[in-house]
C-alpha positions as MATLAB code, in Angstrom:
seq = 'XXXXXXXXXXXXXXXXXXXXXXXXXXXXXXXXXXXXXXXXXXXXXXXXXXXXXXXXXXXXXXXXXXXXXXXXXXXXXXXXXXXXXXXXXXXXXXXXXXXXXXXXXXXXXXXXXXXXXXXXXXXXXXXXXXXXXXXX';
ca = [
       0.000    0.000    0.000;
       1.279    3.453   -0.852;
       0.570    5.133    2.472;
       2.392    8.352    1.539;
      -0.539    9.590   -0.551;
      -2.656    9.795    2.628;
      -0.075   11.508    4.824;
       1.115   15.014    5.514;
       4.095   14.010    7.689;
       6.017   10.829    8.348;
       9.076    9.588   10.112;
      10.526    6.865   12.217;
      12.409    6.268   15.422;
      13.676    3.213   17.235;
      13.554    1.670   20.688;
      16.226   -0.513   22.299;
      16.554   -1.789   25.842;
      17.444    1.114   28.110;
      15.909    3.770   25.836;
      13.283    6.243   26.963;
      10.319    5.928   24.606;
       9.356    9.554   25.322;
      12.782   10.731   24.173;
      12.698    8.506   21.100;
       9.280    9.887   20.033;
       9.938   13.560   20.889;
      10.211   14.620   17.237;
       6.674   13.515   16.330;
       4.670   16.740   15.805;
       2.071   17.685   18.429;
      -1.578   17.296   17.553;
      -1.185   14.935   14.615;
      -3.364   11.864   14.203;
      -2.514    8.876   12.111;
      -1.128    5.372   11.988;
       2.003    3.608   13.121;
       3.821    0.403   12.317;
       6.202   -1.441   14.619;
       8.909   -3.442   12.847;
      11.570   -5.823   14.053;
      15.159   -4.498   13.818;
      15.123   -2.543   10.513;
      12.885   -0.287    8.441;
      12.176   -3.249    6.171;
      11.994   -5.771    9.016;
       9.057   -7.968    9.898;
       5.913   -6.055   10.846;
       5.035   -6.688   14.491;
       2.041   -4.359   14.919;
      -0.130   -1.852   13.048;
      -2.126    0.720   15.022;
      -3.794    4.125   14.872;
      -4.299    7.230   16.928;
      -7.386    9.351   16.719;
     -10.996    8.348   17.119;
     -13.394   10.658   15.304;
     -16.614   11.779   16.950;
     -19.848   12.337   15.003;
     -19.240   16.093   14.706;
     -15.782   15.531   13.190;
     -13.679   16.294   16.263;
     -11.122   13.897   17.677;
     -11.781   12.064   20.922;
      -8.547   10.174   21.360;
      -4.900   10.962   21.789;
      -2.632   12.365   19.150;
       0.047   10.128   17.676;
       2.886   10.850   20.120;
       0.638   10.414   23.171;
      -0.797    7.200   21.754;
       2.650    5.748   21.169;
       3.588    6.542   24.773;
       0.411    5.115   26.280;
      -0.188    1.411   26.977;
      -0.204   -1.873   25.135;
      -1.602   -5.063   26.667;
      -2.343   -3.106   29.852;
       1.247   -1.977   30.553;
       3.249    1.112   29.608;
       4.330    0.702   26.006;
       7.968    1.290   26.960;
       7.717   -1.643   29.385;
       5.858   -3.701   26.762;
       8.692   -3.137   24.277;
      11.346   -4.026   26.858;
       9.459   -7.219   27.748;
       9.147   -8.267   24.104;
      12.847   -7.609   23.413;
      13.817   -9.703   26.440;
      11.453  -12.535   25.422;
      12.523  -12.704   21.776;
      16.282  -12.847   21.278;
      15.782  -12.105   17.563;
      14.509   -8.599   18.396;
      17.406   -6.189   18.955;
      15.338   -3.042   18.473;
      11.852   -1.972   17.484;
      11.501    0.473   14.631;
       8.482    2.769   14.954;
       7.257    4.138   11.627;
       4.704    6.899   12.053;
       2.456    8.675    9.588;
       0.347   11.739   10.298;
      -2.604   11.657    7.957;
      -4.575   14.524    6.492;
      -7.495   14.144    8.893;
      -9.641   16.563    6.878;
      -9.729   13.924    4.133;
      -9.126   10.521    5.725;
     -10.126    8.687    8.896;
      -7.242    7.146   10.869;
      -9.277    3.939   11.192;
      -9.569    3.688    7.404;
      -5.817    3.903    6.879;
      -5.203    1.388    9.683;
      -7.746   -0.964    8.077;
      -6.114   -0.636    4.647;
      -2.684   -1.416    6.112;
      -4.045   -4.420    8.004;
      -5.917   -5.629    4.901;
      -2.736   -5.402    2.852;
      -0.842   -7.385    5.496;
      -3.661   -9.951    5.748;
      -3.779  -10.373    1.965;
      -0.060  -11.126    1.901;
       0.174  -13.324    5.036;
      -3.354  -14.704    5.744;
      -3.069  -13.458    9.336;
      -2.614  -10.250   11.320;
       0.783   -9.013   12.540;
       1.966  -11.012   15.561;
       1.164   -8.288   18.154;
      -2.262   -7.423   16.660;
      -4.666   -9.657   18.564;
      -7.768   -8.795   16.563;
      -9.330   -6.267   14.247;
];
């Protein structure tokens, strides 16, 4: 999927054991909503997770956190930084987690749509969801 046509900003950062996730994500612009992809070890590494930030209310305003806040929130009920550290310790093949992020043009596209398209593309190629996505 060519995600760039839906975005107005993009970037990536990484997380290794001992890193502060807040410091690693500090360059993500405030107030942006969009999607993110976690990969194993490199920018072209295996996709571990696909997620979104930004839930749209009926009147068109956003209810949920912007992208940086969402990335620094929780996953599986624990701080995402702790979740990453746990996964790196459990899987010796993970040296670092690459976080790709995309801020979408929310005047044109819903974050949930772009997340769904990314997950559909992954599902079409692999007949399953990424390993850390439990359901969709």
